[in-house]
XYZ file of C-alpha atoms in Angstrom:
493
model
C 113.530 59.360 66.950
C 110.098 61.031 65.726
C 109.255 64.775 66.185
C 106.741 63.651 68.612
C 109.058 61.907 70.848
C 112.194 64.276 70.259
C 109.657 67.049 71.525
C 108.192 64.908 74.568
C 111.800 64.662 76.207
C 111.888 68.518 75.450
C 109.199 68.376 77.730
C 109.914 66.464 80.039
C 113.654 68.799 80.463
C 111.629 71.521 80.683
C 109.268 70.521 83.395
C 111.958 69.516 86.078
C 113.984 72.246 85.082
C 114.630 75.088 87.874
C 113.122 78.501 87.388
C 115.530 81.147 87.688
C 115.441 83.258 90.868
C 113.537 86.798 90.618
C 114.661 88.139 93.665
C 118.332 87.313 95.922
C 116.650 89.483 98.356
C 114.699 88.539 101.622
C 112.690 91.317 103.100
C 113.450 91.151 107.190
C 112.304 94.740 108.678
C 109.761 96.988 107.421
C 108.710 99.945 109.067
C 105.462 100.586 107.767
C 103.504 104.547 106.849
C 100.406 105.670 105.985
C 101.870 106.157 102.498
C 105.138 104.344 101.987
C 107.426 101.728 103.832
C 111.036 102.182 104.940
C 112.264 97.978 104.012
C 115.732 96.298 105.446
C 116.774 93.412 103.239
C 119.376 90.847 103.294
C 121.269 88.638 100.679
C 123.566 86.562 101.154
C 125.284 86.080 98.232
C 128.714 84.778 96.084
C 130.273 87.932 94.512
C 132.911 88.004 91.456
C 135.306 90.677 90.888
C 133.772 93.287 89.269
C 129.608 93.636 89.038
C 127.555 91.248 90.415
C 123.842 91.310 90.517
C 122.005 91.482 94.187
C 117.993 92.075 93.592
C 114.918 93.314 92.392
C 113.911 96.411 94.324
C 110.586 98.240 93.620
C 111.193 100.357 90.670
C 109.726 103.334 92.671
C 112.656 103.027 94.966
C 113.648 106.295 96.746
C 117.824 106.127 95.823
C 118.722 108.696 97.924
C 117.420 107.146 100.784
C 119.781 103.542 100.017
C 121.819 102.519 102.942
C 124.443 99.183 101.978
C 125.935 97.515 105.296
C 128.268 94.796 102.854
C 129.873 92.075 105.410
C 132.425 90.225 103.186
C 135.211 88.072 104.300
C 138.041 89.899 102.584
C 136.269 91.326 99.407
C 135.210 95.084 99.477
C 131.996 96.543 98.078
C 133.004 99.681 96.276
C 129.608 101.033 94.741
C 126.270 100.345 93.353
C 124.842 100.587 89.656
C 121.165 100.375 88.657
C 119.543 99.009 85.302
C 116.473 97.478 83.761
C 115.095 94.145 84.818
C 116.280 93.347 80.555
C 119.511 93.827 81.549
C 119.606 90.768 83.971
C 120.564 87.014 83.537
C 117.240 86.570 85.425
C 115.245 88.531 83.313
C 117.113 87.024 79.602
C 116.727 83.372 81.394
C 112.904 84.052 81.465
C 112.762 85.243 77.888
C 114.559 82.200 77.204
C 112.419 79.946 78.032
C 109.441 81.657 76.849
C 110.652 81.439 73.832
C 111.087 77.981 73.673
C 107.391 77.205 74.933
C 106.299 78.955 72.481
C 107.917 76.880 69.996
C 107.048 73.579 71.752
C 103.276 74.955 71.978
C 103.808 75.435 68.621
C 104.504 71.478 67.899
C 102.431 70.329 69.860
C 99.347 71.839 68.800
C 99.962 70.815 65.547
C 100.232 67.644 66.393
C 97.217 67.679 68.322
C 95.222 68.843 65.339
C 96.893 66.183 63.361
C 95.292 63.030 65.436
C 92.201 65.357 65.418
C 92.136 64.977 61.480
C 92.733 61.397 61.779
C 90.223 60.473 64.405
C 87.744 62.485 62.271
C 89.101 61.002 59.293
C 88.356 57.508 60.689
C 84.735 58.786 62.018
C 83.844 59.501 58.406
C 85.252 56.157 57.101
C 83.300 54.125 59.600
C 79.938 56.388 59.032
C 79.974 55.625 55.396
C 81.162 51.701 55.840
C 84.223 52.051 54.082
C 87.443 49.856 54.700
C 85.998 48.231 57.787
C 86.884 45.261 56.850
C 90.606 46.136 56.897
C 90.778 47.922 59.746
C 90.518 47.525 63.157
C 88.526 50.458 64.102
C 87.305 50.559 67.740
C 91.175 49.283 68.634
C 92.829 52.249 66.207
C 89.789 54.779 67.548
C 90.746 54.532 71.020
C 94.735 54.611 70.414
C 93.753 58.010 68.364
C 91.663 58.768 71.120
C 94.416 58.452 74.049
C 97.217 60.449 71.962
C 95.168 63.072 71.296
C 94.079 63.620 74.342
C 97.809 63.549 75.648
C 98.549 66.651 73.378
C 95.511 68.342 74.586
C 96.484 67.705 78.224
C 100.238 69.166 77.332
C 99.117 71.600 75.478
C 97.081 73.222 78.921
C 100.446 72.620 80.583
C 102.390 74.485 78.379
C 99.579 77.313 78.160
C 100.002 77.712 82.487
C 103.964 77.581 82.014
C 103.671 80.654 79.722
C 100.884 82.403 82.074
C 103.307 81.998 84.655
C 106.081 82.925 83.502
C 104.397 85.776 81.568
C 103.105 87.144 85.090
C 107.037 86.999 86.525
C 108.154 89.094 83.620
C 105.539 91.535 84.277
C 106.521 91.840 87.612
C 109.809 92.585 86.884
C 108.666 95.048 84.700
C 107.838 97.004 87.476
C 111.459 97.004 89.277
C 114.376 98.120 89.237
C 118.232 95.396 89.543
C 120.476 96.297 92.010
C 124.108 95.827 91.212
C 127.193 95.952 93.186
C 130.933 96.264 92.577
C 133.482 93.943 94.164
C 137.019 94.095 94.625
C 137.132 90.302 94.699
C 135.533 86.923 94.809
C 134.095 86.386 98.181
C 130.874 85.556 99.905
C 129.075 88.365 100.992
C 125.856 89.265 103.235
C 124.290 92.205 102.347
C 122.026 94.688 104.519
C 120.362 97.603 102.675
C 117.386 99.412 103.798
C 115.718 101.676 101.165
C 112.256 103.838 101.069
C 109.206 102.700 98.805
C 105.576 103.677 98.057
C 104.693 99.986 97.384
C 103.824 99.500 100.921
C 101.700 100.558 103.222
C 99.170 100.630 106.486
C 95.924 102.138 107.087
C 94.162 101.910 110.609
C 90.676 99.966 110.790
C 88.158 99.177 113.382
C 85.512 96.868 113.973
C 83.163 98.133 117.022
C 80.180 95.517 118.202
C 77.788 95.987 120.760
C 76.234 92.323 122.127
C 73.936 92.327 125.804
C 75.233 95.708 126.902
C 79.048 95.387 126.250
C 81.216 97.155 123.748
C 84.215 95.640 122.141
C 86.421 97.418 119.903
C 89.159 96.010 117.621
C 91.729 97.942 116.434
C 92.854 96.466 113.168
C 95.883 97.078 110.376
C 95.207 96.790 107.356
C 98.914 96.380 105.241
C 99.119 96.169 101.846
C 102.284 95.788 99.577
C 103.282 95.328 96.176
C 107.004 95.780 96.043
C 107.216 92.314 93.599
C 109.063 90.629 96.408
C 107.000 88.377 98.867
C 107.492 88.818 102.271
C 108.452 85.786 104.578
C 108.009 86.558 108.417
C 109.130 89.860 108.311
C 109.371 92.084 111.781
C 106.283 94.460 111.163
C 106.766 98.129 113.090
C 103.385 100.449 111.955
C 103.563 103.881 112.238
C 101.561 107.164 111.992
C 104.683 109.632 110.554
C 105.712 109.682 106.864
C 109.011 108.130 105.871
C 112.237 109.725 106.230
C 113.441 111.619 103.214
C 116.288 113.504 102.060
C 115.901 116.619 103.184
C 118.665 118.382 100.580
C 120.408 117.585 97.424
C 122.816 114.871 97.655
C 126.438 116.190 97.384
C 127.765 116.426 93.859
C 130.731 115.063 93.205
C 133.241 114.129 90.419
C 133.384 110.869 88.766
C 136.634 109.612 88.864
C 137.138 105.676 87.241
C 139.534 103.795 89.057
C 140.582 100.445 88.136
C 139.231 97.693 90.593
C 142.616 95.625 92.327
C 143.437 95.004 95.744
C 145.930 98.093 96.110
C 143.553 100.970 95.245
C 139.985 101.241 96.320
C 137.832 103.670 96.278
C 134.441 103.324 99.027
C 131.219 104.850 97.894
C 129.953 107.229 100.886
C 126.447 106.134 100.074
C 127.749 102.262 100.198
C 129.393 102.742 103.193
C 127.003 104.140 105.262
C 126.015 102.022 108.159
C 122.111 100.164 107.934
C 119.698 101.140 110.514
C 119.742 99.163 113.579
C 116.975 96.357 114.145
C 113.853 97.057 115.413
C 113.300 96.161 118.968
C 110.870 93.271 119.407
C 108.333 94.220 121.664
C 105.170 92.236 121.805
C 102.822 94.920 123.083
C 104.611 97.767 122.057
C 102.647 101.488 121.503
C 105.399 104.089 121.208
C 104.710 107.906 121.144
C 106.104 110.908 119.993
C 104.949 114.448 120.095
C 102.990 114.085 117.006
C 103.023 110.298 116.181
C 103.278 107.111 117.628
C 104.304 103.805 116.128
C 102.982 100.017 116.855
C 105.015 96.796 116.808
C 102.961 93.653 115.333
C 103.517 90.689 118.006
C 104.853 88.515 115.536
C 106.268 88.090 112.155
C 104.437 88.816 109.032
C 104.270 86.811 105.722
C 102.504 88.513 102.908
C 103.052 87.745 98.813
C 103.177 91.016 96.961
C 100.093 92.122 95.774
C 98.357 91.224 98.626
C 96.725 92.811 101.742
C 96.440 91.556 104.872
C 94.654 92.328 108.203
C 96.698 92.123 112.015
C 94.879 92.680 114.918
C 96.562 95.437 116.961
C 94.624 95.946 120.362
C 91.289 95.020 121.725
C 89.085 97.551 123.997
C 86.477 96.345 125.896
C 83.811 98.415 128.007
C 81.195 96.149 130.210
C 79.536 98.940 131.439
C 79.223 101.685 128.732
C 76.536 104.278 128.889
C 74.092 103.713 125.855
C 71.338 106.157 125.339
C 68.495 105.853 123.137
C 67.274 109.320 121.790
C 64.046 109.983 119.895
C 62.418 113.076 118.043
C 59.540 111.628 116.545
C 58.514 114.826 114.746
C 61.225 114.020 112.452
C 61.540 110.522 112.547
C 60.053 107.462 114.852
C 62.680 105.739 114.897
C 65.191 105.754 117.867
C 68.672 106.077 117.461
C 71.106 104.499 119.772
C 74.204 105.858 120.663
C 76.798 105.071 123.549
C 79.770 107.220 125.062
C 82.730 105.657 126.048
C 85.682 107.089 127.609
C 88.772 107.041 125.206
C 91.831 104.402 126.051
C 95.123 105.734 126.796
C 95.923 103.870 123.333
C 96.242 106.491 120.343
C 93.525 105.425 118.005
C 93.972 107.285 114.719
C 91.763 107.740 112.164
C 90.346 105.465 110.270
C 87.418 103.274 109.170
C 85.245 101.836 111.908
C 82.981 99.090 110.703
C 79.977 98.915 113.693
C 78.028 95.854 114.711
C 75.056 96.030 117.108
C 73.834 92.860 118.188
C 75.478 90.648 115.395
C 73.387 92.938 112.661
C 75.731 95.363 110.716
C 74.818 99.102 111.112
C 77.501 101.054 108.986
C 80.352 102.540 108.599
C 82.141 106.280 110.498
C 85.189 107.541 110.459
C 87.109 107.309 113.573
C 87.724 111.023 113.752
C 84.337 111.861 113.984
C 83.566 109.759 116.579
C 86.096 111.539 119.206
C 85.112 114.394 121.188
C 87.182 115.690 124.045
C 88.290 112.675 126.367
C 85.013 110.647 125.130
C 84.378 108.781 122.066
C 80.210 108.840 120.906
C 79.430 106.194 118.714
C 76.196 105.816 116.902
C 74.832 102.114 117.009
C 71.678 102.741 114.293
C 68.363 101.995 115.320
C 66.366 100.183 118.483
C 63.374 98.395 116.180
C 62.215 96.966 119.233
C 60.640 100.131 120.482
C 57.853 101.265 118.767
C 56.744 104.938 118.386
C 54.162 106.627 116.728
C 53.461 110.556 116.385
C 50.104 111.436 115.884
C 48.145 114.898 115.584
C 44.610 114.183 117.191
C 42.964 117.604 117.315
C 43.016 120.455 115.250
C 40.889 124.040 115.820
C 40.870 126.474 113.731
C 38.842 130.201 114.653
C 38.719 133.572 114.116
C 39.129 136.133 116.991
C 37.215 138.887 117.677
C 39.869 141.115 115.793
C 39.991 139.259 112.970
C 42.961 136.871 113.902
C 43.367 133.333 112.957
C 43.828 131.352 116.187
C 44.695 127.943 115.735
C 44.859 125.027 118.883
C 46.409 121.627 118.231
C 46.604 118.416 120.406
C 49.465 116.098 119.619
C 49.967 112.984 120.889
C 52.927 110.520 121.159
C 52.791 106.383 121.613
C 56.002 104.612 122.634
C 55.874 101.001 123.346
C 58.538 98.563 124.554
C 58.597 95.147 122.649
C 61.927 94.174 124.585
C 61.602 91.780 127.068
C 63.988 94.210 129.294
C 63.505 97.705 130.705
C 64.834 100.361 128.526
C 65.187 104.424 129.421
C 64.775 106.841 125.965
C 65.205 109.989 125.778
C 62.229 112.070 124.143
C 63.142 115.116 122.395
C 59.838 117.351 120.899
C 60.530 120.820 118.858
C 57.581 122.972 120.815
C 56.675 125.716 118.337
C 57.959 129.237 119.975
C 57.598 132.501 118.343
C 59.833 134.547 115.969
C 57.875 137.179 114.732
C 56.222 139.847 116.609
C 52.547 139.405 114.733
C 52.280 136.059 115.927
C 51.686 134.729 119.451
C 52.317 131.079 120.679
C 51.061 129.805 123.556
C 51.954 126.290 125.048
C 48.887 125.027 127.025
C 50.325 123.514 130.605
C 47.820 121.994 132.016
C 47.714 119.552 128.941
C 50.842 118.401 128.428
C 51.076 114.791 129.943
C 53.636 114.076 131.256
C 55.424 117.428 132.431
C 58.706 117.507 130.374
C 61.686 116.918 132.276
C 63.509 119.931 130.755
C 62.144 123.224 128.254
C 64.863 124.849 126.606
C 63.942 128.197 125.861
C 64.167 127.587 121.956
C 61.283 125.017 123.179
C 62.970 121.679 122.824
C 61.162 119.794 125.610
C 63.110 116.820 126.974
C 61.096 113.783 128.437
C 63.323 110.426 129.947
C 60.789 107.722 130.060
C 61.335 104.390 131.411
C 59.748 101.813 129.580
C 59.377 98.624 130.887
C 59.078 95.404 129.117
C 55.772 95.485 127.095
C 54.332 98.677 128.571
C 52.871 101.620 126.845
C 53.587 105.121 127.831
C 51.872 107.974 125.694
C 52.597 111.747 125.564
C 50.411 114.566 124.983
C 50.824 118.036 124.106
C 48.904 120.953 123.053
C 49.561 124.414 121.949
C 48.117 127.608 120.242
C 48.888 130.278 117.644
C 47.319 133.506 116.941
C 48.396 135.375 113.888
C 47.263 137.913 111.487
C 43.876 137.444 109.463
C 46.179 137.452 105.871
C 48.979 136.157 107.134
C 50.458 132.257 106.887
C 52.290 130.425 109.427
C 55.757 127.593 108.733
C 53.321 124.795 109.887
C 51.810 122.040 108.100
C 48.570 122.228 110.420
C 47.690 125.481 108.620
């Protein structure tokens, strides 16, 4: 048999041949936090006497917080151990066969650069007319042809193999084996809940305004990279940080027994019983005096190193009370805004992405948006009502004493390009004195219309009802006396 061939069943072993498992655990429970996770897994597995391998556990793992519920028929789990992914059967089988890809790569591309030389070889022979008659060159060309592509073709097979199995070794690198000791041989199912950073929630909203009506969705965002993928797994969120020891584990000494059926010594932190199952509750919002927890309807499958999003709850308001507030001496645009009542629902903070009328506006945090029993959210802009601010008369005189006395006439344009009545709130800064050695005087009878409201800091408060395609204008005058060498705060001057 030729290297070629001896190398192509190689091959061919290798590609139907079984990858070895990374992980005998199954994630079932996790009970998610803000920053960590508390996970329950399972495996059910065939123990020897003595230490058997379980799983790969995030190598971040909180060991203190380890709980092992071991059902065995007859064979008793008598402690744990820990150790590098290196130290593994797993882990060595992966090497392994890394290894030998490498070396078939190896052979292979030299082979393929082999019928390279020859095709090229046989390119230059037929450019320069030699041996044609003795060959028989387009029949020979394509054969060259076909085998050389075949290597190439193996050759980016064997090049994914490696990637692969290059990114499962890096994973590993990142957790931690579980062992455990056995009196016996037996088949076992193991429960063990545990604490990790690798996982997590964060709260996130998407609120849309469309035709009057407010809809928010409140969303979970769960991300987890614990190097085990999740397969429907019961999903509890909550706002509280994981349970951690609280004090130093007790110290105690090791004593080595030897492992028979007549003397057995239990591990307190094995034998501590696993947490009870979470209760599946399809609508579920439970609260404490400072947190409250969320169970996901259904089941949850999620690779690691992946996020996903889970809707949570939908609030919907068909009657909300928007406003539309301008103050066009700072800006003509008007700002819409709309105050809803909060829902009984805890909503905690978190990013709320806001849609008015399919057009995205921006993003707030949730915990600014709450005030009291009321939640104000700002939708952006109205662009369909126009307003313009402009000053359209301007005296300027000396008094009799030698004052400056200065009168301006201001007026403002709104106009509704909505095909629907709107109501806006007008909000003008009417100059009032602070200083003794000037005098401001707003002139009544020509403001048009009268304000609805005059603070006395002189914030005047209009609520104009616009209706579709109308005009309304505002007009407002005022004057200020001051001393001959003095300046006034005001861009009129």
């Amino acid at each position: 048999m030729n290297t070629i061939k001896r190398y192509a069943l190689i091959f061919l072993a290798l590609l139907f041949f079984s990858q070895p498992s990374l992980a005998q655990l199954e994630i079932e429970e996790a009970t998610l936090y803000p920053n960590g996770a508390t996970l329950i897994a399972k495996a059910v597995t065939y123990v020897n006497k003595g230490k058997n391998f379980v799983g790969f556990l995030p190598k971040d793992v909180d060991r203190a917080s380890l709980n092992l519920a071991p059902n065995c028929n007859s064979a008793s789990i008598i402690g744990v151990d820990w150790a590098s992914p290196e130290k593994t059967e797993a882990y060595k089988s992966l090497k392994a066969k890394l290894d030998r890809l490498y070396n078939e790569l190896s052979v292979v591309e030299e082979s393929a650069a082999f019928y390279e030389g020859l095709i090229k070889s046989l390119q230059e022979a037929y450019k320069n007319n030699r041996y044609l008659n003795y060959l028989p060159y387009e029949k020979k060309f394509a054969e060259l042809q076909s085998k050389h592509l075949a290597q190439k073709q193996k050759i980016t097979l064997l090049k994914k193999q490696i990637e692969e199995i290059q990114k499962q070794l890096k994973k590993l690198d990142t957790m931690l084996a579980l062992f455990v000791w056995a009196t016996e041989e037996d088949q076992c199912e193991i429960t063990l809940s545990f604490n990790t950073s690798k996982a997590h929630w964060k709260p996130e909203y998407i609120l849309s305004h469309d035709k009057g009506k407010i809809t928010l969705r409140f969303l979970a965002k769960i991300m987890q990279t614990t190097g085990i993928n999740w397969k429907d797994v019961d999903i509890a969120l909550s706002s509280s940080k994981p349970v951690r020891s609280l004090s130093l584990p007790e110290i105690e000494p090791l004593f080595v027994y030897a492992i028979d059926n007549t003397q057995i010594f239990r591990s307190k932190m094995v034998m501590r019983a696993a947490p009870p199952r979470m209760e599946e509750i399809k609508t579920s919002v439970k609260r404490s005096l400072s947190s409250y927890s969320y169970t996901l309807a259904t089941p949850v499958s999620l690779d690691s190193g992946k996020e996903g999003i889970f809707a949570l709850k939908t609030f919907k308001w068909d009657k909300p009370k928007i406003e539309r507030i301008c103050v066009p001496s700072e800006s003509e645009a008007v700002y819409v805004k709309v105050e809803l009542p909060l829902p009984k629902s805890p909503l905690p903070n978190g990013t709320v992405r806001i849609i008015d009328e399919g057009t995205y506006v921006g993003n707030v945090q949730m915990s600014s948006l709450i005030s009291g029993k009321t939640m104000v959210v700002p939708l952006g802009t109205d662009p369909e009502i126009e307003v313009k601010r402009k000053l359209i008369d301007l005296k300027k005189e000396k008094t009799w004493s030698g004052n400056n006395r200065v009168t301006a006439t201001y007026k403002i344009t709104l106009v509704n390009t909505k095909d629907t009545p709107v109501s806006v709130k007008l909000i003008e800064p009417l100059p009032v004195s602070k200083d003794d050695r000037v005098e401001v005087t707003i002139l009544q009878d020509k403001i048009t219309p009268v304000p609805n409201k005059i603070k006395k800091n002189g914030l005047a408060t209009w609520i104009l009802n616009l209706q579709p395609g109308k005009r309304v204008e505002i007009t407002y005058s005022f004057r200020i006396q001051f001393p001959e060498k003095a300046l006034i705060n005001l861009d009129i001057y």
